[in-house]
PDB file of C-alpha atoms in Angstrom:
ATOM      1  CA  MET A 110      85.358 182.568 115.536  1.00 45.00           C
ATOM      2  CA  SER A 111      89.070 183.487 116.335  1.00 45.00           C
ATOM      3  CA  GLN A 112      90.113 185.961 118.901  1.00 44.00           C
ATOM      4  CA  GLY A 113      91.162 188.644 116.611  1.00 46.00           C
ATOM      5  CA  SER A 114      88.073 188.627 114.594  1.00 46.00           C
ATOM      6  CA  HIS A 115      86.179 191.315 116.534  1.00 51.00           C
ATOM      7  CA  ARG A 116      88.586 194.061 115.145  1.00 62.00           C
ATOM      8  CA  LYS A 117      88.809 193.079 111.388  1.00 78.00           C
ATOM      9  CA  LEU A 118      86.073 193.691 108.806  1.00 83.00           C
ATOM     10  CA  PHE A 119      87.270 190.885 106.430  1.00 91.00           C
ATOM     11  CA  ILE A 120      86.587 187.290 107.685  1.00 95.00           C
ATOM     12  CA  THR A 121      87.751 184.139 106.318  1.00 96.00           C
ATOM     13  CA  CYS A 122      85.558 181.525 104.511  1.00 97.00           C
ATOM     14  CA  GLN A 123      85.676 179.289 107.509  1.00 96.00           C
ATOM     15  CA  GLU A 124      84.109 181.978 109.580  1.00 96.00           C
ATOM     16  CA  ALA A 125      81.838 183.168 107.020  1.00 96.00           C
ATOM     17  CA  THR A 126      80.259 179.607 106.558  1.00 97.00           C
ATOM     18  CA  TYR A 127      79.964 179.378 110.356  1.00 96.00           C
ATOM     19  CA  LEU A 128      78.029 182.640 110.192  1.00 95.00           C
ATOM     20  CA  ILE A 129      75.943 181.491 107.366  1.00 96.00           C
ATOM     21  CA  SER A 130      75.199 178.187 109.183  1.00 95.00           C
ATOM     22  CA  LYS A 131      74.051 180.235 112.331  1.00 91.00           C
ATOM     23  CA  ASP A 132      71.113 181.368 110.565  1.00 79.00           C
ATOM     24  CA  GLU A 133      68.926 182.711 113.060  1.00 77.00           C
ATOM     25  CA  VAL A 134      68.205 186.198 113.680  1.00 69.00           C
ATOM     26  CA  TRP A 135      68.873 186.210 117.400  1.00 74.00           C
ATOM     27  CA  ALA A 136      72.022 184.142 117.075  1.00 76.00           C
ATOM     28  CA  THR A 137      74.092 186.666 115.159  1.00 83.00           C
ATOM     29  CA  GLY A 138      75.000 190.059 116.095  1.00 88.00           C
ATOM     30  CA  LEU A 139      74.862 193.217 113.761  1.00 90.00           C
ATOM     31  CA  LEU A 140      78.564 193.386 113.351  1.00 92.00           C
ATOM     32  CA  ASP A 141      78.673 189.821 112.300  1.00 92.00           C
ATOM     33  CA  LYS A 142      75.972 190.452 109.911  1.00 93.00           C
ATOM     34  CA  LEU A 143      77.992 193.373 108.236  1.00 94.00           C
ATOM     35  CA  LYS A 144      81.092 191.229 108.123  1.00 94.00           C
ATOM     36  CA  LEU A 145      79.157 188.337 106.486  1.00 95.00           C
ATOM     37  CA  ALA A 146      77.655 190.695 103.906  1.00 95.00           C
ATOM     38  CA  VAL A 147      80.839 192.271 102.965  1.00 96.00           C
ATOM     39  CA  HIS A 148      82.555 188.723 102.544  1.00 96.00           C
ATOM     40  CA  LEU A 149      79.632 187.453 100.445  1.00 96.00           C
ATOM     41  CA  MET A 150      80.016 190.257  98.067  1.00 97.00           C
ATOM     42  CA  ILE A 151      83.567 189.316  97.222  1.00 96.00           C
ATOM     43  CA  CYS A 152      83.375 185.427  97.664  1.00 97.00           C
ATOM     44  CA  GLU A 153      81.367 183.398  95.044  1.00 97.00           C
ATOM     45  CA  PHE A 154      82.018 180.103  96.950  1.00 97.00           C
ATOM     46  CA  CYS A 155      80.494 181.216 100.167  1.00 98.00           C
ATOM     47  CA  ARG A 156      77.619 182.637  98.228  1.00 97.00           C
ATOM     48  CA  ARG A 157      77.306 178.877  96.727  1.00 96.00           C
ATOM     49  CA  PHE A 158      77.398 177.563 100.147  1.00 97.00           C
ATOM     50  CA  SER A 159      74.675 179.823 101.450  1.00 96.00           C
ATOM     51  CA  LYS A 160      72.428 179.053  98.564  1.00 94.00           C
ATOM     52  CA  GLN A 161      73.068 175.376  98.603  1.00 95.00           C
ATOM     53  CA  THR A 162      72.784 174.705 102.366  1.00 95.00           C
ATOM     54  CA  LYS A 163      69.248 176.400 102.075  1.00 93.00           C
ATOM     55  CA  ILE A 164      68.196 174.001  99.570  1.00 92.00           C
ATOM     56  CA  ILE A 165      69.235 171.212 101.854  1.00 94.00           C
ATOM     57  CA  GLU A 166      67.242 172.711 104.727  1.00 93.00           C
ATOM     58  CA  ARG A 167      64.287 173.100 102.825  1.00 90.00           C
ATOM     59  CA  GLN A 168      64.482 169.560 101.305  1.00 90.00           C
ATOM     60  CA  ALA A 169      65.238 168.020 104.759  1.00 90.00           C
ATOM     61  CA  ARG A 170      61.486 168.288 105.742  1.00 86.00           C
ATOM     62  CA  HIS A 171      60.602 165.954 103.041  1.00 84.00           C
ATOM     63  CA  LEU A 172      62.592 163.067 104.061  1.00 81.00           C
ATOM     64  CA  THR A 173      60.332 160.033 104.671  1.00 63.00           C
ATOM     65  CA  PRO A 174      62.248 156.917 103.558  1.00 52.00           C
ATOM     66  CA  GLU A 175      60.080 153.960 102.589  1.00 57.00           C
ATOM     67  CA  ALA A 176      61.323 151.433 105.126  1.00 68.00           C
ATOM     68  CA  ARG A 177      59.548 148.360 106.225  1.00 81.00           C
ATOM     69  CA  LEU A 178      60.075 145.815 108.909  1.00 90.00           C
ATOM     70  CA  SER A 179      60.220 142.099 107.778  1.00 91.00           C
ATOM     71  CA  GLU A 180      57.576 139.898 108.775  1.00 93.00           C
ATOM     72  CA  GLU A 181      60.213 138.096 110.943  1.00 93.00           C
ATOM     73  CA  GLU A 182      60.936 141.201 112.887  1.00 94.00           C
ATOM     74  CA  LYS A 183      57.405 141.896 113.503  1.00 95.00           C
ATOM     75  CA  GLY A 184      56.786 138.408 114.829  1.00 95.00           C
ATOM     76  CA  LEU A 185      59.648 138.639 117.179  1.00 94.00           C
ATOM     77  CA  MET A 186      58.229 142.190 118.415  1.00 95.00           C
ATOM     78  CA  GLU A 187      54.740 140.787 118.907  1.00 95.00           C
ATOM     79  CA  GLU A 188      56.179 137.963 120.945  1.00 95.00           C
ATOM     80  CA  ALA A 189      58.389 140.554 123.088  1.00 94.00           C
ATOM     81  CA  ILE A 190      55.037 142.361 123.685  1.00 94.00           C
ATOM     82  CA  LYS A 191      53.306 139.158 124.502  1.00 93.00           C
ATOM     83  CA  THR A 192      56.042 138.074 126.993  1.00 93.00           C
ATOM     84  CA  LYS A 193      55.965 141.524 128.573  1.00 90.00           C
ATOM     85  CA  GLU A 194      52.278 141.857 129.027  1.00 88.00           C
ATOM     86  CA  ASN A 195      52.090 138.397 130.781  1.00 89.00           C
ATOM     87  CA  GLY A 196      55.004 139.280 132.940  1.00 87.00           C
ATOM     88  CA  LEU A 197      53.284 142.498 134.116  1.00 80.00           C
ATOM     89  CA  GLN A 198      49.983 140.809 134.946  1.00 72.00           C
TER      90      GLN A 198
ATOM     91  CA  MET B 265      42.172 153.497 131.380  1.00 46.00           C
ATOM     92  CA  PRO B 266      44.068 150.469 130.211  1.00 47.00           C
ATOM     93  CA  ASP B 267      41.378 149.070 128.122  1.00 57.00           C
ATOM     94  CA  MET B 268      41.657 151.920 125.516  1.00 79.00           C
ATOM     95  CA  LEU B 269      44.945 150.566 124.584  1.00 87.00           C
ATOM     96  CA  THR B 270      45.233 147.414 122.281  1.00 90.00           C
ATOM     97  CA  PRO B 271      48.817 146.248 122.676  1.00 92.00           C
ATOM     98  CA  SER B 272      47.936 143.114 120.591  1.00 91.00           C
ATOM     99  CA  LYS B 273      47.564 145.252 117.566  1.00 93.00           C
ATOM    100  CA  TRP B 274      50.299 147.538 117.922  1.00 95.00           C
ATOM    101  CA  VAL B 275      52.873 146.011 115.645  1.00 95.00           C
ATOM    102  CA  GLN B 276      50.446 145.564 112.942  1.00 93.00           C
ATOM    103  CA  SER B 277      49.123 149.088 113.168  1.00 92.00           C
ATOM    104  CA  TYR B 278      52.031 151.305 114.103  1.00 93.00           C
ATOM    105  CA  ALA B 279      55.364 149.245 113.736  1.00 94.00           C
ATOM    106  CA  ASP B 280      56.002 150.433 110.210  1.00 89.00           C
ATOM    107  CA  SER B 281      55.157 154.180 110.419  1.00 86.00           C
ATOM    108  CA  LEU B 282      57.267 154.117 113.856  1.00 91.00           C
ATOM    109  CA  PHE B 283      60.125 152.403 112.094  1.00 91.00           C
ATOM    110  CA  GLY B 284      60.067 154.882 109.236  1.00 82.00           C
ATOM    111  CA  PHE B 285      60.095 157.699 111.610  1.00 83.00           C
ATOM    112  CA  ALA B 286      63.024 156.202 113.639  1.00 88.00           C
ATOM    113  CA  ILE B 287      65.050 155.255 110.548  1.00 82.00           C
ATOM    114  CA  ALA B 288      64.846 158.764 109.097  1.00 73.00           C
ATOM    115  CA  ARG B 289      66.139 160.034 112.369  1.00 80.00           C
ATOM    116  CA  THR B 290      69.045 157.349 113.145  1.00 81.00           C
ATOM    117  CA  GLY B 291      70.003 156.413 109.785  1.00 75.00           C
ATOM    118  CA  ASP B 292      70.437 152.957 111.077  1.00 81.00           C
ATOM    119  CA  ARG B 293      67.920 150.110 110.454  1.00 86.00           C
ATOM    120  CA  ASP B 294      69.082 148.086 113.359  1.00 91.00           C
ATOM    121  CA  ILE B 295      69.032 150.950 115.803  1.00 93.00           C
ATOM    122  CA  ALA B 296      65.700 151.994 114.467  1.00 93.00           C
ATOM    123  CA  ARG B 297      64.279 148.543 115.055  1.00 95.00           C
ATOM    124  CA  ASP B 298      65.441 148.386 118.581  1.00 96.00           C
ATOM    125  CA  LEU B 299      64.129 151.692 119.448  1.00 97.00           C
ATOM    126  CA  VAL B 300      60.640 150.700 118.122  1.00 97.00           C
ATOM    127  CA  GLN B 301      60.720 147.607 120.163  1.00 97.00           C
ATOM    128  CA  GLU B 302      61.712 149.501 123.285  1.00 97.00           C
ATOM    129  CA  THR B 303      58.997 152.035 122.616  1.00 97.00           C
ATOM    130  CA  PHE B 304      56.303 149.238 122.671  1.00 97.00           C
ATOM    131  CA  LEU B 305      57.608 147.795 125.878  1.00 96.00           C
ATOM    132  CA  SER B 306      57.994 151.133 127.763  1.00 96.00           C
ATOM    133  CA  ALA B 307      54.312 151.919 126.546  1.00 96.00           C
ATOM    134  CA  LEU B 308      53.260 148.710 128.123  1.00 94.00           C
ATOM    135  CA  GLU B 309      54.983 149.460 131.427  1.00 94.00           C
ATOM    136  CA  ASN B 310      53.463 152.924 131.515  1.00 93.00           C
ATOM    137  CA  ARG B 311      50.066 152.018 130.184  1.00 90.00           C
ATOM    138  CA  ARG B 312      48.477 153.583 133.207  1.00 89.00           C
ATOM    139  CA  THR B 313      49.586 156.978 132.451  1.00 88.00           C
ATOM    140  CA  PHE B 314      47.770 156.931 128.867  1.00 90.00           C
ATOM    141  CA  ARG B 315      44.796 159.103 129.627  1.00 85.00           C
ATOM    142  CA  GLY B 316      43.183 158.927 126.188  1.00 84.00           C
ATOM    143  CA  GLU B 317      43.663 162.608 125.567  1.00 84.00           C
ATOM    144  CA  SER B 318      45.772 161.864 122.571  1.00 86.00           C
ATOM    145  CA  SER B 319      45.433 159.001 120.194  1.00 90.00           C
ATOM    146  CA  GLU B 320      47.074 155.685 120.940  1.00 92.00           C
ATOM    147  CA  ARG B 321      49.415 156.392 117.839  1.00 91.00           C
ATOM    148  CA  THR B 322      50.245 160.016 119.166  1.00 91.00           C
ATOM    149  CA  TRP B 323      51.070 158.462 122.409  1.00 94.00           C
ATOM    150  CA  LEU B 324      53.308 155.893 120.900  1.00 95.00           C
ATOM    151  CA  PHE B 325      55.053 158.534 118.775  1.00 93.00           C
ATOM    152  CA  SER B 326      55.738 160.635 121.756  1.00 93.00           C
ATOM    153  CA  ILE B 327      57.445 157.799 123.584  1.00 96.00           C
ATOM    154  CA  LEU B 328      59.550 157.014 120.607  1.00 95.00           C
ATOM    155  CA  LYS B 329      60.681 160.558 120.241  1.00 92.00           C
ATOM    156  CA  ASN B 330      61.942 160.572 123.819  1.00 94.00           C
ATOM    157  CA  LYS B 331      63.784 157.131 122.983  1.00 95.00           C
ATOM    158  CA  ILE B 332      65.482 159.028 119.906  1.00 92.00           C
ATOM    159  CA  ILE B 333      66.676 161.843 122.128  1.00 91.00           C
ATOM    160  CA  ASP B 334      67.923 159.407 124.483  1.00 91.00           C
ATOM    161  CA  HIS B 335      69.740 157.633 121.916  1.00 90.00           C
ATOM    162  CA  TYR B 336      71.384 160.861 120.493  1.00 85.00           C
ATOM    163  CA  ARG B 337      72.285 162.097 123.971  1.00 86.00           C
ATOM    164  CA  ARG B 338      74.272 158.779 124.679  1.00 83.00           C
ATOM    165  CA  LYS B 339      75.790 159.038 121.322  1.00 76.00           C
ATOM    166  CA  GLY B 340      76.874 162.491 121.999  1.00 71.00           C
ATOM    167  CA  SER B 341      78.829 161.549 124.934  1.00 63.00           C
ATOM    168  CA  GLU B 342      80.687 158.922 123.200  1.00 59.00           C
ATOM    169  CA  ARG B 343      84.071 159.980 121.702  1.00 47.00           C
ATOM    170  CA  THR B 344      84.047 159.666 117.898  1.00 47.00           C
ATOM    171  CA  VAL B 345      87.140 158.841 116.379  1.00 42.00           C
ATOM    172  CA  SER B 346      88.188 161.122 113.510  1.00 40.00           C
ATOM    173  CA  VAL B 347      89.789 159.192 110.576  1.00 37.00           C
ATOM    174  CA  SER B 348      92.005 161.608 108.674  1.00 36.00           C
ATOM    175  CA  GLY B 349      91.171 162.297 105.254  1.00 40.00           C
ATOM    176  CA  ASP B 350      87.674 160.739 105.774  1.00 45.00           C
ATOM    177  CA  ALA B 351      85.356 163.676 105.097  1.00 49.00           C
ATOM    178  CA  GLU B 352      82.476 161.931 106.963  1.00 51.00           C
ATOM    179  CA  ASN B 353      84.033 162.090 110.242  1.00 54.00           C
ATOM    180  CA  ALA B 354      85.906 165.504 109.582  1.00 66.00           C
ATOM    181  CA  ASP B 355      85.526 168.372 111.545  1.00 79.00           C
ATOM    182  CA  GLU B 356      85.011 171.961 110.013  1.00 82.00           C
ATOM    183  CA  SER B 357      88.791 172.666 109.503  1.00 85.00           C
ATOM    184  CA  TYR B 358      88.983 169.708 107.008  1.00 92.00           C
ATOM    185  CA  PHE B 359      87.507 172.132 104.460  1.00 95.00           C
ATOM    186  CA  PHE B 360      89.743 174.931 104.813  1.00 95.00           C
ATOM    187  CA  ASP B 361      93.476 175.723 104.684  1.00 95.00           C
ATOM    188  CA  GLU B 362      95.687 177.314 107.353  1.00 93.00           C
ATOM    189  CA  VAL B 363      94.428 180.840 106.640  1.00 94.00           C
ATOM    190  CA  GLY B 364      90.613 179.827 106.710  1.00 95.00           C
ATOM    191  CA  HIS B 365      89.971 179.796 102.802  1.00 95.00           C
ATOM    192  CA  TRP B 366      88.471 177.052 101.059  1.00 97.00           C
ATOM    193  CA  LYS B 367      90.736 174.240 100.042  1.00 96.00           C
ATOM    194  CA  SER B 368      91.146 174.200  96.397  1.00 95.00           C
ATOM    195  CA  THR B 369      90.026 170.472  96.023  1.00 94.00           C
ATOM    196  CA  LEU B 370      86.940 171.156  98.072  1.00 95.00           C
ATOM    197  CA  LEU B 371      85.623 174.511  96.462  1.00 96.00           C
ATOM    198  CA  PRO B 372      81.754 174.513  96.215  1.00 96.00           C
ATOM    199  CA  THR B 373      80.815 174.087  92.596  1.00 95.00           C
ATOM    200  CA  ASP B 374      77.934 175.904  90.780  1.00 93.00           C
ATOM    201  CA  TRP B 375      74.889 173.677  91.157  1.00 90.00           C
ATOM    202  CA  GLY B 376      73.292 175.364  88.152  1.00 84.00           C
ATOM    203  CA  SER B 377      69.360 174.649  88.051  1.00 74.00           C
ATOM    204  CA  ALA B 378      69.715 172.358  91.047  1.00 66.00           C
ATOM    205  CA  PRO B 379      67.296 174.151  93.305  1.00 60.00           C
ATOM    206  CA  GLU B 380      64.356 173.188  90.788  1.00 64.00           C
ATOM    207  CA  GLU B 381      65.564 169.541  90.517  1.00 66.00           C
ATOM    208  CA  ALA B 382      66.326 169.204  94.408  1.00 64.00           C
ATOM    209  CA  ARG B 383      62.742 167.911  94.838  1.00 68.00           C
ATOM    210  CA  SER B 384      63.565 164.896  92.890  1.00 78.00           C
ATOM    211  CA  SER B 385      63.592 161.604  94.705  1.00 82.00           C
ATOM    212  CA  GLU B 386      67.487 160.943  93.807  1.00 86.00           C
ATOM    213  CA  PHE B 387      68.258 164.378  95.779  1.00 90.00           C
ATOM    214  CA  LEU B 388      66.185 163.134  98.858  1.00 88.00           C
ATOM    215  CA  GLU B 389      67.643 159.508  98.537  1.00 86.00           C
ATOM    216  CA  THR B 390      71.184 160.846  98.742  1.00 91.00           C
ATOM    217  CA  LEU B 391      70.537 163.394 101.230  1.00 91.00           C
ATOM    218  CA  GLN B 392      69.316 160.400 103.311  1.00 87.00           C
ATOM    219  CA  LYS B 393      72.600 158.503 102.613  1.00 88.00           C
ATOM    220  CA  CYS B 394      74.736 161.509 103.496  1.00 92.00           C
ATOM    221  CA  LEU B 395      72.716 162.058 106.672  1.00 89.00           C
ATOM    222  CA  SER B 396      73.534 158.521 107.725  1.00 84.00           C
ATOM    223  CA  ARG B 397      77.120 158.901 107.331  1.00 88.00           C
ATOM    224  CA  LEU B 398      77.533 161.718 109.707  1.00 88.00           C
ATOM    225  CA  THR B 399      78.404 161.163 113.303  1.00 84.00           C
ATOM    226  CA  ALA B 400      75.383 160.318 115.591  1.00 79.00           C
ATOM    227  CA  GLN B 401      75.852 163.555 117.314  1.00 82.00           C
ATOM    228  CA  CYS B 402      75.907 165.462 114.065  1.00 88.00           C
ATOM    229  CA  ARG B 403      73.047 163.561 112.509  1.00 86.00           C
ATOM    230  CA  GLY B 404      70.911 164.002 115.633  1.00 84.00           C
ATOM    231  CA  VAL B 405      71.254 167.734 115.825  1.00 90.00           C
ATOM    232  CA  PHE B 406      70.539 168.281 112.217  1.00 92.00           C
ATOM    233  CA  THR B 407      67.653 166.093 112.223  1.00 88.00           C
ATOM    234  CA  LEU B 408      66.045 167.556 115.168  1.00 86.00           C
ATOM    235  CA  LYS B 409      66.520 170.970 113.672  1.00 91.00           C
ATOM    236  CA  TYR B 410      65.537 170.521 110.126  1.00 91.00           C
ATOM    237  CA  ILE B 411      63.314 167.252 109.926  1.00 86.00           C
ATOM    238  CA  ASP B 412      61.566 167.758 113.218  1.00 81.00           C
ATOM    239  CA  GLU B 413      61.935 171.553 113.213  1.00 83.00           C
ATOM    240  CA  MET B 414      62.479 171.831 116.852  1.00 85.00           C
ATOM    241  CA  GLU B 415      63.701 175.154 118.251  1.00 90.00           C
ATOM    242  CA  SER B 416      67.539 175.332 118.757  1.00 93.00           C
ATOM    243  CA  ASP B 417      67.355 176.157 122.397  1.00 91.00           C
ATOM    244  CA  GLU B 418      64.975 173.167 122.964  1.00 88.00           C
ATOM    245  CA  ILE B 419      67.469 170.968 121.115  1.00 89.00           C
ATOM    246  CA  CYS B 420      70.540 172.411 123.395  1.00 90.00           C
ATOM    247  CA  LYS B 421      68.350 171.472 126.391  1.00 86.00           C
ATOM    248  CA  GLU B 422      67.343 168.103 125.238  1.00 80.00           C
ATOM    249  CA  LEU B 423      70.727 166.907 124.225  1.00 81.00           C
ATOM    250  CA  ALA B 424      72.635 168.765 127.145  1.00 83.00           C
ATOM    251  CA  ILE B 425      74.890 170.743 124.831  1.00 88.00           C
ATOM    252  CA  SER B 426      76.058 174.574 124.920  1.00 93.00           C
ATOM    253  CA  PRO B 427      74.808 176.875 122.395  1.00 92.00           C
ATOM    254  CA  SER B 428      78.270 177.566 120.834  1.00 91.00           C
ATOM    255  CA  ASN B 429      78.857 173.828 120.611  1.00 93.00           C
ATOM    256  CA  TYR B 430      75.419 173.429 119.107  1.00 94.00           C
ATOM    257  CA  TRP B 431      76.320 175.975 116.262  1.00 95.00           C
ATOM    258  CA  VAL B 432      79.789 174.328 115.645  1.00 94.00           C
ATOM    259  CA  ILE B 433      77.828 171.122 115.083  1.00 94.00           C
ATOM    260  CA  ILE B 434      75.277 172.607 112.731  1.00 95.00           C
ATOM    261  CA  HIS B 435      78.329 174.348 110.856  1.00 96.00           C
ATOM    262  CA  ARG B 436      79.989 170.743 110.442  1.00 95.00           C
ATOM    263  CA  ALA B 437      76.848 169.041 109.465  1.00 95.00           C
ATOM    264  CA  LYS B 438      76.087 171.536 106.681  1.00 96.00           C
ATOM    265  CA  LEU B 439      79.610 171.410 105.373  1.00 96.00           C
ATOM    266  CA  LEU B 440      79.728 167.672 105.264  1.00 96.00           C
ATOM    267  CA  LEU B 441      75.998 167.163 103.773  1.00 96.00           C
ATOM    268  CA  ARG B 442      76.737 169.870 101.189  1.00 96.00           C
ATOM    269  CA  ASN B 443      80.038 168.229 100.159  1.00 96.00           C
ATOM    270  CA  CYS B 444      78.563 164.780 100.216  1.00 95.00           C
ATOM    271  CA  LEU B 445      75.578 165.850  97.941  1.00 94.00           C
ATOM    272  CA  GLU B 446      77.875 167.520  95.575  1.00 93.00           C
ATOM    273  CA  LYS B 447      79.969 164.454  95.264  1.00 93.00           C
ATOM    274  CA  ASN B 448      77.241 161.738  95.200  1.00 93.00           C
ATOM    275  CA  TRP B 449      74.171 163.664  93.661  1.00 89.00           C
ATOM    276  CA  LEU B 450      75.410 166.544  91.414  1.00 85.00           C
ATOM    277  CA  ASN B 451      78.474 164.637  90.026  1.00 79.00           C
ATOM    278  CA  ALA B 452      76.868 161.214  90.222  1.00 71.00           C
TER     279      ALA B 452
END
């Protein structure tokens, strides 16, 4: 947030999206919450940002890509393990 | 109790799940594979510390998690080169004009009924791709927070970043991911 932002009630979209992103109760002060509420009343773009980033946060938990190692890669790993095991004995 | 571990079966039993976990968090196939390999080798070196209180699988995952955090930390200290006009490397000011309003070309559009469709595999695939395009530090912070659901103060501690820097990174990650999804999923 810029220096003068403590005095003014109206914040910019850049400041508003920062406050939206900082979504934890303890992290934002009461005054910032008020400023954000005022901004969201008048700015549909930041309202969309807020709604859409919440969707992203919720969906991120479901990320589990179907990734598989090739047999060759696994073979190399097995060899590395064997070599290391022998080295440690 | 070394005999509780069966290193000869590690690759067969755990390599794919460890790899899937690592790739979701690094977005890079080669890095993920190397981290899995390092995990197995570290596990061998430290096999005496395995007490059998957790399963072999849980133990290997905890080693991998530490490797991933080390990876993010290393990446975070590297300077990332910002390519002008390239949204993937942009910082938050890329999206706003001089007075802090959304740039007219980057205004968030209405996603309509997207919330219901967001569960679709296309959405998740695109999200994965968008995540892999972020800088390593951005991706690392976002992943720890929203995929691993780690506490913010814990992430700051693990990655050795200040809370204010942390929120700037979260802000940046969300701006970039939202924009990337809009371009590549909504308007695909």
